[in-house]
C-alpha positions as protocol buffer text, in pm:
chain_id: "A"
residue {
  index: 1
  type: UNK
  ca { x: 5014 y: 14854 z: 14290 }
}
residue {
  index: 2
  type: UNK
  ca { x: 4723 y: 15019 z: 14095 }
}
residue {
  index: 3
  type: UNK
  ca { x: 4399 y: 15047 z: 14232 }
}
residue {
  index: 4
  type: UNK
  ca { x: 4145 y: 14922 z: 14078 }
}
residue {
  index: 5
  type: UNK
  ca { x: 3897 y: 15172 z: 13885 }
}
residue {
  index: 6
  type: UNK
  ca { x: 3555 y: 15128 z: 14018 }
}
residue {
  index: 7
  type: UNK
  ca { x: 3280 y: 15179 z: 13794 }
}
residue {
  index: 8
  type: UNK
  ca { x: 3122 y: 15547 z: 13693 }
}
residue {
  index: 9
  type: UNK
  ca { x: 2789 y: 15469 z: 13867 }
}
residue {
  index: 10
  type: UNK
  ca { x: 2495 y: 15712 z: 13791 }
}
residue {
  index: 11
  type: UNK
  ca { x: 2141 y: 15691 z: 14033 }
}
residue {
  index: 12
  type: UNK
  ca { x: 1810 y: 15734 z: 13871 }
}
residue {
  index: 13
  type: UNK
  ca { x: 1573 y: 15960 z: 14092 }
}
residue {
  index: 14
  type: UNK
  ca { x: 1222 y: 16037 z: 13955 }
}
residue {
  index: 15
  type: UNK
  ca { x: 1232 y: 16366 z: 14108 }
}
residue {
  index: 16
  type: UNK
  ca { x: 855 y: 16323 z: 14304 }
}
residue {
  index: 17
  type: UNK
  ca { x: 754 y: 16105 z: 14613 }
}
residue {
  index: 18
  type: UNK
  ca { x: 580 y: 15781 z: 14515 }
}
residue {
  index: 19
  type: UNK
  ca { x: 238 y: 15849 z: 14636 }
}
residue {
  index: 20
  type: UNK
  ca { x: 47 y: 15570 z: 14478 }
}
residue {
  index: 21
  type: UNK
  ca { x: 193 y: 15205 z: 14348 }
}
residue {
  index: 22
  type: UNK
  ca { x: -43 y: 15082 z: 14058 }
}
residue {
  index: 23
  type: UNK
  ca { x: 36 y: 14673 z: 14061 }
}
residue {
  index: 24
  type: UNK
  ca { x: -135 y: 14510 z: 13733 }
}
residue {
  index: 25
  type: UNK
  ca { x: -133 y: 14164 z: 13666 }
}
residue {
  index: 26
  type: UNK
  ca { x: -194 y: 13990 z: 13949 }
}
residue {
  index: 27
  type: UNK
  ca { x: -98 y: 13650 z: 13877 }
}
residue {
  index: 28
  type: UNK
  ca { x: 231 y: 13466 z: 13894 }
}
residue {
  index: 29
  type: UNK
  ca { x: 458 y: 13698 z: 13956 }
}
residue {
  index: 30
  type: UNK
  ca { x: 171 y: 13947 z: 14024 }
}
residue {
  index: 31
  type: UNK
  ca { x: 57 y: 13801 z: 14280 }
}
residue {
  index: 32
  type: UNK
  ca { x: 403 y: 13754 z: 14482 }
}
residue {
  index: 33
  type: UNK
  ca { x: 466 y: 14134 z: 14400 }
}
residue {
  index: 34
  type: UNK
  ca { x: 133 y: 14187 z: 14561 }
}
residue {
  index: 35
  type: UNK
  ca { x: 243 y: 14018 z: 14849 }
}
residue {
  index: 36
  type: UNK
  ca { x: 528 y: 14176 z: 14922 }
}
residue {
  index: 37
  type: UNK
  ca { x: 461 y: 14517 z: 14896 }
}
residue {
  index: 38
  type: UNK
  ca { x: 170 y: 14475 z: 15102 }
}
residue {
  index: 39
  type: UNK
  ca { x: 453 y: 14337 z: 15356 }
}
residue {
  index: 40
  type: UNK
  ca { x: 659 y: 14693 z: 15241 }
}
residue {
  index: 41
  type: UNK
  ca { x: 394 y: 14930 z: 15356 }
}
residue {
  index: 42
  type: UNK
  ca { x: 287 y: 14717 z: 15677 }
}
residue {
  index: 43
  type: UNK
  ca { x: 615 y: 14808 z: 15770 }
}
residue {
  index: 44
  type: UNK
  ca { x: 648 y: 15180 z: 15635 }
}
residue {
  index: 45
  type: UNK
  ca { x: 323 y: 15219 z: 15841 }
}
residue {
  index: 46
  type: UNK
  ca { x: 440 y: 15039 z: 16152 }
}
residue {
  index: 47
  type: UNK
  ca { x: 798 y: 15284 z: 16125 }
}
residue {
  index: 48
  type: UNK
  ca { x: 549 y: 15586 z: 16098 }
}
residue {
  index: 49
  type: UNK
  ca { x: 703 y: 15650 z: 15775 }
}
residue {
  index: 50
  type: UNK
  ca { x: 523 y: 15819 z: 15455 }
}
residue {
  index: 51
  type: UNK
  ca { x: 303 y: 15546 z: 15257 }
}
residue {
  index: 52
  type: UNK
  ca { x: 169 y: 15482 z: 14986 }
}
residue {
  index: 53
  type: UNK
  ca { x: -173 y: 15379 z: 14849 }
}
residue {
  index: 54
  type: UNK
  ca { x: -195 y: 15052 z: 14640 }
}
residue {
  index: 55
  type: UNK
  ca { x: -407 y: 14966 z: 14376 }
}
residue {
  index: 56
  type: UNK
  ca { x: -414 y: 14574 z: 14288 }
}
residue {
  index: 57
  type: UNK
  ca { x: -558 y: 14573 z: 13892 }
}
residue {
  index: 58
  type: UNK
  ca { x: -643 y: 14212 z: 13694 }
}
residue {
  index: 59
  type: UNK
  ca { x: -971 y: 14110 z: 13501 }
}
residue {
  index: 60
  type: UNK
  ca { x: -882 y: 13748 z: 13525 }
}
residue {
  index: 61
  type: UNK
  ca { x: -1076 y: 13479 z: 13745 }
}
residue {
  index: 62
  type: UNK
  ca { x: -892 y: 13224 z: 13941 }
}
residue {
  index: 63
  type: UNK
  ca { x: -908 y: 12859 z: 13792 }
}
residue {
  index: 64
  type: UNK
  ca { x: -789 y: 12500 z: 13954 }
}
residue {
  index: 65
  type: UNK
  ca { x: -513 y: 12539 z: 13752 }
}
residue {
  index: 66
  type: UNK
  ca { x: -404 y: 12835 z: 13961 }
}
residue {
  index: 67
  type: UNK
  ca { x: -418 y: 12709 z: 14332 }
}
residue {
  index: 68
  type: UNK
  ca { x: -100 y: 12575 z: 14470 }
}
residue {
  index: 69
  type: UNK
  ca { x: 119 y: 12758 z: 14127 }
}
residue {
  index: 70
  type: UNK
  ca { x: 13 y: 13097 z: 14251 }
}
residue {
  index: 71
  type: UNK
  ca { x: -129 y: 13236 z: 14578 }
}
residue {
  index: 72
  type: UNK
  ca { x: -460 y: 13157 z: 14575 }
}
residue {
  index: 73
  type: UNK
  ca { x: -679 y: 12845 z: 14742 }
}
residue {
  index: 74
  type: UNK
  ca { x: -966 y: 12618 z: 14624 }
}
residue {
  index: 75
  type: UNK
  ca { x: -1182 y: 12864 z: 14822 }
}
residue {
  index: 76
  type: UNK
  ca { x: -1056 y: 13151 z: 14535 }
}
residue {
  index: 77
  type: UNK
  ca { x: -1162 y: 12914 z: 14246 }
}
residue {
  index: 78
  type: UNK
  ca { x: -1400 y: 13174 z: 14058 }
}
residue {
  index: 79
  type: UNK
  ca { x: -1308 y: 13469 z: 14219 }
}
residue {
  index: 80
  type: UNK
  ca { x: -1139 y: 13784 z: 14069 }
}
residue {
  index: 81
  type: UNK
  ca { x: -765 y: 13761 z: 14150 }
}
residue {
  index: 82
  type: UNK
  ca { x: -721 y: 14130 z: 14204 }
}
residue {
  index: 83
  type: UNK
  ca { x: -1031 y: 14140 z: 14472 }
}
residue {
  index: 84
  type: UNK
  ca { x: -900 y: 13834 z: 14640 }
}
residue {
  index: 85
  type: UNK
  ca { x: -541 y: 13963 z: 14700 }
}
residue {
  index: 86
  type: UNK
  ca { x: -667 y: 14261 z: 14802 }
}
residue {
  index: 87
  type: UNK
  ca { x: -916 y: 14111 z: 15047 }
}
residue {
  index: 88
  type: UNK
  ca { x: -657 y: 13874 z: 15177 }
}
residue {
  index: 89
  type: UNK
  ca { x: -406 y: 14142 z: 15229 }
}
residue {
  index: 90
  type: UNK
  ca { x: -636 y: 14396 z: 15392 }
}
residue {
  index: 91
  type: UNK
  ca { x: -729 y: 14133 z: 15664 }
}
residue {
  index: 92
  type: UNK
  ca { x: -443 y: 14008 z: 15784 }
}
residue {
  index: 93
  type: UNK
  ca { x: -233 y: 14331 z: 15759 }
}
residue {
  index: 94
  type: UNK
  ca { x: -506 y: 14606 z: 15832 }
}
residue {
  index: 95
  type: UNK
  ca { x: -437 y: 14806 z: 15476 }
}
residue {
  index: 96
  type: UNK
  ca { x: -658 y: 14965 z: 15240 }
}
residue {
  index: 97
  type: UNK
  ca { x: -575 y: 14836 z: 14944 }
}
residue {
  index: 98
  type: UNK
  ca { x: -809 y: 14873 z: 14636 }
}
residue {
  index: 99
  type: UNK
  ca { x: -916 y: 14603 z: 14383 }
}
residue {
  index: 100
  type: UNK
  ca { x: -1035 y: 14670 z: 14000 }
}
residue {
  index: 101
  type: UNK
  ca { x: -1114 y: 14345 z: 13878 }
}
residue {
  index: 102
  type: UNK
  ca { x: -1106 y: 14510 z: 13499 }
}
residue {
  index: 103
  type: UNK
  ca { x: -861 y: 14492 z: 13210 }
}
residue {
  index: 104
  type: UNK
  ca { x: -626 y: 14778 z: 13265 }
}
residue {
  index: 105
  type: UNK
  ca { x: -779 y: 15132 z: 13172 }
}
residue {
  index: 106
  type: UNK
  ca { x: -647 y: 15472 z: 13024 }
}
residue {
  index: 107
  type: UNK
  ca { x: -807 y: 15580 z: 13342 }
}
residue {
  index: 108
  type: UNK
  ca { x: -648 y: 15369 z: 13600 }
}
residue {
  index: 109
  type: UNK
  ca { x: -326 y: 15604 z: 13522 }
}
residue {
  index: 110
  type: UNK
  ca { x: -500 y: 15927 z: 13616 }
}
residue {
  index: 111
  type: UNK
  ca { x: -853 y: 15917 z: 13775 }
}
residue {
  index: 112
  type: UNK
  ca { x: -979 y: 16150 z: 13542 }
}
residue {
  index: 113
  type: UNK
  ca { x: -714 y: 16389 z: 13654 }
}
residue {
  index: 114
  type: UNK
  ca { x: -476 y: 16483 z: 13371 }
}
residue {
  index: 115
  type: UNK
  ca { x: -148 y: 16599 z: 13535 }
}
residue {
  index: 116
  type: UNK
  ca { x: 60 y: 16875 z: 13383 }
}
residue {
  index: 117
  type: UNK
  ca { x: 395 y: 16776 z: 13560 }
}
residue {
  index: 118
  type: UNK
  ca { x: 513 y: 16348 z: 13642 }
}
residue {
  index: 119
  type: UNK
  ca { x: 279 y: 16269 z: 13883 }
}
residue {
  index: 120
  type: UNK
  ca { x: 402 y: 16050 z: 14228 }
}
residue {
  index: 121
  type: UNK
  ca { x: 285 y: 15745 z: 14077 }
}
residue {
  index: 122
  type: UNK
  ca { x: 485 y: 15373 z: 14055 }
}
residue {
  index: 123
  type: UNK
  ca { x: 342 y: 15151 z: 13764 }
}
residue {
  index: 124
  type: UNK
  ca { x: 434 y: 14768 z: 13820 }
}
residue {
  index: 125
  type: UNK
  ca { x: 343 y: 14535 z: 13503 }
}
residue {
  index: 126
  type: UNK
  ca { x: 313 y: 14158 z: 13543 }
}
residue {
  index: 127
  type: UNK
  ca { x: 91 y: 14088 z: 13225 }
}
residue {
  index: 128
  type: UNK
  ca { x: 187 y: 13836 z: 12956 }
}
residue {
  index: 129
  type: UNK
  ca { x: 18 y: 14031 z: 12710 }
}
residue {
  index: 130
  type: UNK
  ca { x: 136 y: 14313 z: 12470 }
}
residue {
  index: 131
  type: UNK
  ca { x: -214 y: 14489 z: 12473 }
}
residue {
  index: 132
  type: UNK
  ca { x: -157 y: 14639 z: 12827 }
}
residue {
  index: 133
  type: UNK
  ca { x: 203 y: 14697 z: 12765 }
}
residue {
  index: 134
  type: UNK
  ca { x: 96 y: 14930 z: 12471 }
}
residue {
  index: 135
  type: UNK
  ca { x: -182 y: 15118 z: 12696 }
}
residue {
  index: 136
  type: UNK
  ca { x: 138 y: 15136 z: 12999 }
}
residue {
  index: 137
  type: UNK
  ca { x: 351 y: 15262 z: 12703 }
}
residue {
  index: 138
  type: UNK
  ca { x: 99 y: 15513 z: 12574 }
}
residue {
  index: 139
  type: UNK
  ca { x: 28 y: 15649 z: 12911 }
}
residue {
  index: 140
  type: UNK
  ca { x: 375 y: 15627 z: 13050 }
}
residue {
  index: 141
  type: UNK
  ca { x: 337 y: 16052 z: 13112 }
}
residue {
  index: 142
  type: UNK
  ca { x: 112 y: 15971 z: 13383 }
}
residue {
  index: 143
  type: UNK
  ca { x: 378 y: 15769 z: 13603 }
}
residue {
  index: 144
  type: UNK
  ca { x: 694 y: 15856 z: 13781 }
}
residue {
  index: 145
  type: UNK
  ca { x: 838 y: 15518 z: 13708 }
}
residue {
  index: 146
  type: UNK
  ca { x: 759 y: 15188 z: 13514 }
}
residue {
  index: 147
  type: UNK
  ca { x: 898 y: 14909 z: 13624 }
}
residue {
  index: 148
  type: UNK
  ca { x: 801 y: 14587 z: 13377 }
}
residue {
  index: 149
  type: UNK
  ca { x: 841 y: 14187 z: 13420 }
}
residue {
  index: 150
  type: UNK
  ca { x: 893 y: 13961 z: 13153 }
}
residue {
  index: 151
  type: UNK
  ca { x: 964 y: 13596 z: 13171 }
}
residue {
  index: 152
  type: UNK
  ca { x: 1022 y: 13327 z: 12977 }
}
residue {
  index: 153
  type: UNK
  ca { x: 1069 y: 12955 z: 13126 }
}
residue {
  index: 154
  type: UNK
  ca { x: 1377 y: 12978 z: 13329 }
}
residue {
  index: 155
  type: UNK
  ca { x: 1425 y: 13305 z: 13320 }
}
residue {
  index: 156
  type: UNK
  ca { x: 1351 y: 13685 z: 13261 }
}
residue {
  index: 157
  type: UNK
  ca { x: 1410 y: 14047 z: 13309 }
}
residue {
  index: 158
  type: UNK
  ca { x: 1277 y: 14328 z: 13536 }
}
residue {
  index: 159
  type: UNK
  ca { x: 1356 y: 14676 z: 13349 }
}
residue {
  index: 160
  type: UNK
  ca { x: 1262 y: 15029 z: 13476 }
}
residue {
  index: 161
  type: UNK
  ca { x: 1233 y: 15352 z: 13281 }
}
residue {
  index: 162
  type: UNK
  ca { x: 963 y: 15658 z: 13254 }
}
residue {
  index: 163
  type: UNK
  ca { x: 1005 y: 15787 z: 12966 }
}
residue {
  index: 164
  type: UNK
  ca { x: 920 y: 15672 z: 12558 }
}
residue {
  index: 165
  type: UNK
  ca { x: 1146 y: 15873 z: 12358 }
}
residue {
  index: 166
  type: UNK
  ca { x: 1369 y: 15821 z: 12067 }
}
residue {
  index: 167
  type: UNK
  ca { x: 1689 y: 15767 z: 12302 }
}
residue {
  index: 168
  type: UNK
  ca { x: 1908 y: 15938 z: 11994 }
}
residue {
  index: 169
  type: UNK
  ca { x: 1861 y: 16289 z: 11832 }
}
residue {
  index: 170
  type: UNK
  ca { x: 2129 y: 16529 z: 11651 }
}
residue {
  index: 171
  type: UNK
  ca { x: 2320 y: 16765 z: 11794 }
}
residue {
  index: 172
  type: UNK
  ca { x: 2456 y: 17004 z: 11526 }
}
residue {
  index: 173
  type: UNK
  ca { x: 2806 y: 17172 z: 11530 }
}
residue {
  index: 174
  type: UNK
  ca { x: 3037 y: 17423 z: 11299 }
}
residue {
  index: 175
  type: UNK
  ca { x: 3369 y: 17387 z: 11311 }
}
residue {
  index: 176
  type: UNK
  ca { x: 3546 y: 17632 z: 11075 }
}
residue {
  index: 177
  type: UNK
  ca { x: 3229 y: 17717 z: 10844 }
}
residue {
  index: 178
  type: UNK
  ca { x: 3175 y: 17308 z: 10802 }
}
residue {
  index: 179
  type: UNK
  ca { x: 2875 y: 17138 z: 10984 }
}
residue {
  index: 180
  type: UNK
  ca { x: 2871 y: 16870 z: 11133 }
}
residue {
  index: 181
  type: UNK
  ca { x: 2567 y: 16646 z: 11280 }
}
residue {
  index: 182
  type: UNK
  ca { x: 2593 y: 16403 z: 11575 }
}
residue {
  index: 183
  type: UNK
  ca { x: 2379 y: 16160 z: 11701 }
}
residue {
  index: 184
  type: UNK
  ca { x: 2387 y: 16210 z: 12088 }
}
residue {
  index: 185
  type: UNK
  ca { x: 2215 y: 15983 z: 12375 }
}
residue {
  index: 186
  type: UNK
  ca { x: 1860 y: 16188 z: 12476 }
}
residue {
  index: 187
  type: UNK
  ca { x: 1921 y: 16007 z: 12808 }
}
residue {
  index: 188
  type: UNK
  ca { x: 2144 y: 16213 z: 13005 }
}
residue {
  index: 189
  type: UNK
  ca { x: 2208 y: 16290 z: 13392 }
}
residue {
  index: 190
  type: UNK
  ca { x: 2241 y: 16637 z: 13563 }
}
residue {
  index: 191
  type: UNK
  ca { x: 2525 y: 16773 z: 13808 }
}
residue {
  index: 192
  type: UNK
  ca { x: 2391 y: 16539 z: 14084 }
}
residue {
  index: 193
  type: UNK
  ca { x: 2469 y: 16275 z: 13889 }
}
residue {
  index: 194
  type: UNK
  ca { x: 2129 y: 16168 z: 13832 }
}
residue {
  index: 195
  type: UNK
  ca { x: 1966 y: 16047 z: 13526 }
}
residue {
  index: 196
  type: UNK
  ca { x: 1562 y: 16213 z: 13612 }
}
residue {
  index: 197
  type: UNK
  ca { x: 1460 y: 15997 z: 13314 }
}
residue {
  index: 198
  type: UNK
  ca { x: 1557 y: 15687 z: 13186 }
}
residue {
  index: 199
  type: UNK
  ca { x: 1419 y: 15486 z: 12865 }
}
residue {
  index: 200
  type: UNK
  ca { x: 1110 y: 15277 z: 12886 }
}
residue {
  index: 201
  type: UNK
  ca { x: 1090 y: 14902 z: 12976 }
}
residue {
  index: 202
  type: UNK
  ca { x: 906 y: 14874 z: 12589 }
}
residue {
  index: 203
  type: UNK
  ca { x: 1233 y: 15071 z: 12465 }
}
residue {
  index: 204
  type: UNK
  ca { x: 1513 y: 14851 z: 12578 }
}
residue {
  index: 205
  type: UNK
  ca { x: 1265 y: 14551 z: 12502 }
}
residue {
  index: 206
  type: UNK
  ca { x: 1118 y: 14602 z: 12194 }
}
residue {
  index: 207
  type: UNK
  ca { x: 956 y: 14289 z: 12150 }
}
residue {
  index: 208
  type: UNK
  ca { x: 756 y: 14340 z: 12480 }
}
residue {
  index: 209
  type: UNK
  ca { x: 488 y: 14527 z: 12280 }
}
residue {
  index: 210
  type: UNK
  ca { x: 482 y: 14238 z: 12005 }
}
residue {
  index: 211
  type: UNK
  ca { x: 196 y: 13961 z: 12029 }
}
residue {
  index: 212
  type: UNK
  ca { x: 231 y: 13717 z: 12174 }
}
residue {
  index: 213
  type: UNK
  ca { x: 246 y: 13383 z: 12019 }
}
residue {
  index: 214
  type: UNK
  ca { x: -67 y: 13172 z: 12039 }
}
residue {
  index: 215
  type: UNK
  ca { x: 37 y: 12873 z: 12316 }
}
residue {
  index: 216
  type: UNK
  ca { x: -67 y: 12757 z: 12647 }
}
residue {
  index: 217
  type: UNK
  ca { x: -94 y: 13031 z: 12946 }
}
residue {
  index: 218
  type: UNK
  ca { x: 165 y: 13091 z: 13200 }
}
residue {
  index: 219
  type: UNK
  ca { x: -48 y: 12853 z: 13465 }
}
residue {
  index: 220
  type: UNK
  ca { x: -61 y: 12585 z: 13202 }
}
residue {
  index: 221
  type: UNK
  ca { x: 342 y: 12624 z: 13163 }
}
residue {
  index: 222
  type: UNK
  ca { x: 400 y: 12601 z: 13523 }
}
residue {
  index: 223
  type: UNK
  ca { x: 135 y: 12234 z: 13556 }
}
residue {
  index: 224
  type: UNK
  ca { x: 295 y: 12093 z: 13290 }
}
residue {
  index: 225
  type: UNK
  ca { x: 637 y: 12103 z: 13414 }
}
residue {
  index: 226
  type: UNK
  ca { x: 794 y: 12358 z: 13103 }
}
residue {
  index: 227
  type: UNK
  ca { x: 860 y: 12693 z: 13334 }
}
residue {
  index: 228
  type: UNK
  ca { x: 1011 y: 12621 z: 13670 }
}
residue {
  index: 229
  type: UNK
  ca { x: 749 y: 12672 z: 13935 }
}
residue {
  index: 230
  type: UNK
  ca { x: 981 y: 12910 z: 14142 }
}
residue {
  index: 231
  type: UNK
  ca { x: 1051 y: 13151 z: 13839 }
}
residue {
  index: 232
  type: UNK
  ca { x: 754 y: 13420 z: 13917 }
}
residue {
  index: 233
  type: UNK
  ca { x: 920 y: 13414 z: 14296 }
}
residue {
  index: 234
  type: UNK
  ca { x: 1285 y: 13507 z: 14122 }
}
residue {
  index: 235
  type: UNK
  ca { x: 1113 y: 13788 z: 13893 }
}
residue {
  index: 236
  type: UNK
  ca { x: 875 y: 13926 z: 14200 }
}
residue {
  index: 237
  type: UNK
  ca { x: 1213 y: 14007 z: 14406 }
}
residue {
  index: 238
  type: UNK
  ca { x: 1391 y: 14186 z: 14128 }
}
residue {
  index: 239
  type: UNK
  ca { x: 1127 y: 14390 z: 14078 }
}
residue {
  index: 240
  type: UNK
  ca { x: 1080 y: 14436 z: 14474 }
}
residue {
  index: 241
  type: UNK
  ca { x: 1428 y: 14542 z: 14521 }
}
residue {
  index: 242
  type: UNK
  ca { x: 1361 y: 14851 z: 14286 }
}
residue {
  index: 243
  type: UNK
  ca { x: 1022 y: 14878 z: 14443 }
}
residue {
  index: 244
  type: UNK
  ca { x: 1179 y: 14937 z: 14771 }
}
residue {
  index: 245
  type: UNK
  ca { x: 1479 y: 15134 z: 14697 }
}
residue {
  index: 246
  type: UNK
  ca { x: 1220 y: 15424 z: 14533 }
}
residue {
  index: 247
  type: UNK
  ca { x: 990 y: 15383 z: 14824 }
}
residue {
  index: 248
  type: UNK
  ca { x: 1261 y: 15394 z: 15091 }
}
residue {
  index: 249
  type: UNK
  ca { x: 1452 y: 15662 z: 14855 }
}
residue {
  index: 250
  type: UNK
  ca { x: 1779 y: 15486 z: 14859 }
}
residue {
  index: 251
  type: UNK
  ca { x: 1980 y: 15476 z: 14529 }
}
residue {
  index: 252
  type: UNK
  ca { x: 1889 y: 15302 z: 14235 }
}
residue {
  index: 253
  type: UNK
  ca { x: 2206 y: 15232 z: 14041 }
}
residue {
  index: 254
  type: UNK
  ca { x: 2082 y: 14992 z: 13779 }
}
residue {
  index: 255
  type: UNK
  ca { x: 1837 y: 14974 z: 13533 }
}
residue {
  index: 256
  type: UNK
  ca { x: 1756 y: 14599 z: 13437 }
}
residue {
  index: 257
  type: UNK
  ca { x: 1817 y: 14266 z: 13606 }
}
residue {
  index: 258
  type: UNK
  ca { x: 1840 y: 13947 z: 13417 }
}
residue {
  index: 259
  type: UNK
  ca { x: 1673 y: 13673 z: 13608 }
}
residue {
  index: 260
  type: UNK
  ca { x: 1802 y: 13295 z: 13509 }
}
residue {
  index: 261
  type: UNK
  ca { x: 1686 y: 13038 z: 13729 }
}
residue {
  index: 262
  type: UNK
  ca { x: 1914 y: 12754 z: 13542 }
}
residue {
  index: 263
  type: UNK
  ca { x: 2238 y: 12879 z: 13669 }
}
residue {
  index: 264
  type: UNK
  ca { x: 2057 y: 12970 z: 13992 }
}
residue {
  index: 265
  type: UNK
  ca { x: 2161 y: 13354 z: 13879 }
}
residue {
  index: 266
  type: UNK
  ca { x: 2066 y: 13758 z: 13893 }
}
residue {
  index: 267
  type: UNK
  ca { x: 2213 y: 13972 z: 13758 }
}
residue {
  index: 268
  type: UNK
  ca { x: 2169 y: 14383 z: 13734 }
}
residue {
  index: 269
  type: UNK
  ca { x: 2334 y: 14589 z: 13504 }
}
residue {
  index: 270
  type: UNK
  ca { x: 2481 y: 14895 z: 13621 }
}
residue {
  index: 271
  type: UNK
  ca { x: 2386 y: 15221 z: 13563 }
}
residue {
  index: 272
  type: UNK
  ca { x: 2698 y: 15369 z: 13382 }
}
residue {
  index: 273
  type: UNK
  ca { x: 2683 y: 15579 z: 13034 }
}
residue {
  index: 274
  type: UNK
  ca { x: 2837 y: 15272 z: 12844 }
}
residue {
  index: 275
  type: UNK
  ca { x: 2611 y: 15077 z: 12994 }
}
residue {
  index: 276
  type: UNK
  ca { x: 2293 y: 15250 z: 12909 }
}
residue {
  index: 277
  type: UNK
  ca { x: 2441 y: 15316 z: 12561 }
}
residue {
  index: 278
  type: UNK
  ca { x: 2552 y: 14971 z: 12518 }
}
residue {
  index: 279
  type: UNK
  ca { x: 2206 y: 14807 z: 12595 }
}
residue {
  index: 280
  type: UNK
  ca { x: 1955 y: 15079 z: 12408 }
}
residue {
  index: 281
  type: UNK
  ca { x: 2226 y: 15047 z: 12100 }
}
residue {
  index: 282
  type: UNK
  ca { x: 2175 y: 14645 z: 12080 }
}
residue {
  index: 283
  type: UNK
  ca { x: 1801 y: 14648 z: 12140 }
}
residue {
  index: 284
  type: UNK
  ca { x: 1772 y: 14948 z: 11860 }
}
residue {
  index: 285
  type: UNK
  ca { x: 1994 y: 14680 z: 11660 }
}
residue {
  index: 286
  type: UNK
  ca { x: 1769 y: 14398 z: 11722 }
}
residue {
  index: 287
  type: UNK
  ca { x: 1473 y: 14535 z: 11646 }
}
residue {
  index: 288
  type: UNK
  ca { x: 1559 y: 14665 z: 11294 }
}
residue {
  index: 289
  type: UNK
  ca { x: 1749 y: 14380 z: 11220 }
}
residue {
  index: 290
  type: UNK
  ca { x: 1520 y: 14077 z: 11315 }
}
């Protein structure tokens, strides 16, 4: 009897300790994503283990509309979601956590500290809008890791990458005076079998940097029964599981997980050379061929 082949797994390591987690958006699935890693470092903390700092970012004011879809109260009506997270977290857990209750900033990704080398810092997006995603694109240098959430009604994906560039280039070759020019993945792992960089959320999802259509908000979605109210739940723990894994440094073996809520679903594809290929090859395809 044959055994059966398992499959050519690859980890992705940023090479650098995750000193600071930078959470923006802190709504739907923000705001579950805040919650639990302000669970993750009470309990770092408690284990005396390394943590690290967390910065809660969101300009947006809590509305009725808000209170009993997302994790605020009647009390928060008004309020700056970021600040009252933050607040709410930092009292009942005895963390620091800091609040900017502004749009995201080019600043925000460096303090007015440009960094020569990738600097120990986790970027977590939860916005439903394309202008951040372009300013977390452009400024991707500045972060050991992206990881991005994008949902639809019943469903979504979590991808993480670091890095925003062309995933093909040539590689040229003679063979008997003749050249010959191959187009070879820029994405490749080392002799730890580790990939140190892997392509951008905006990369393998084009259409995340794309405007989006003018509709009804997220919130509005939820109240009027068209997204399922548990859907920024499902997306928060996809994205918590690679949250942890980099924090705890425990392998990270995939590289997006499909979220679908209607067949009660998640899924994570594994991080394999076909794989990675495979999935950068059909978004390239989609996006040039609308």
């Amino acid at each position: 009897m044959s055994k059966r082949k398992l499959p050519n797994l690859y980890e992705f390591d940023p090479g650098v300790r995750i000193n600071r987690v930078l959470l923006v958006g802190c709504g739907g699935t923000g705001a579950q994503i805040g919650r639990m890693l302000a669970r993750l470092v009470y309990d770092m903390k408690r284990k005396n283990l390394y943590a690290p700092s967390l910065i809660f970012i969101d300009h947006d004011q809590v509305e009725h509309g808000n209170v009993g879809r997302q994790l605020f109260t009647d009390g928060d009506v008004g309020q700056n979601k970021a600040e009252v997270l933050a607040r709410r977290f930092n009292m009942a857990l005895g963390l620091n956590i800091e609040a900017r209750p502004h749009m995201l900033r080019p600043t925000d990704f460096h303090d007015g500290q440009y960094h020569y080398s990738r600097p120990g810092t986790l970027l977590i997006g939860a916005v439903d809008n394309d202008a951040a995603r372009r300013l977390m694109h452009d400024h991707i240098r500045y972060v050991a890791a992206w990881i991005d959430c994008g949902n639809h009604e019943h469903g979504g994906q979590v991808a993480i990458g670091n890095d925003t560039t062309d995933w093909l280039r040539e590689r040229e070759s003679w063979t008997r005076g003749r050249r010959t020019v191959k187009q070879v993945m820029t994405y490749q792992p080392n002799g730890d079998r580790q990939y140190k960089i892997l392509p951008a959320p905006t990369l393998l999802f084009p259409e995340l940097l794309e405007p989006e259509p003018e509709g009804l908000s997220c919130a509005e979605l939820v109240e009027r029964n068209r997204q399922a109210l548990l859907i920024n739940d499902a997306m928060a723990i996809a994205a918590m599981n690679y949250v942890h894994k980099l924090l705890m440094r425990e392998p990270v073996q995939s590289f997006v997980t499909y979220v679908d809520l209607t067949t009660n679903n998640m899924r994570s594809v594994p991080l394999t050379r076909e794989n990675l290929r495979r999935h950068v090859s059909m978004q390239k395809t989609m996006a040039t061929n609308p």
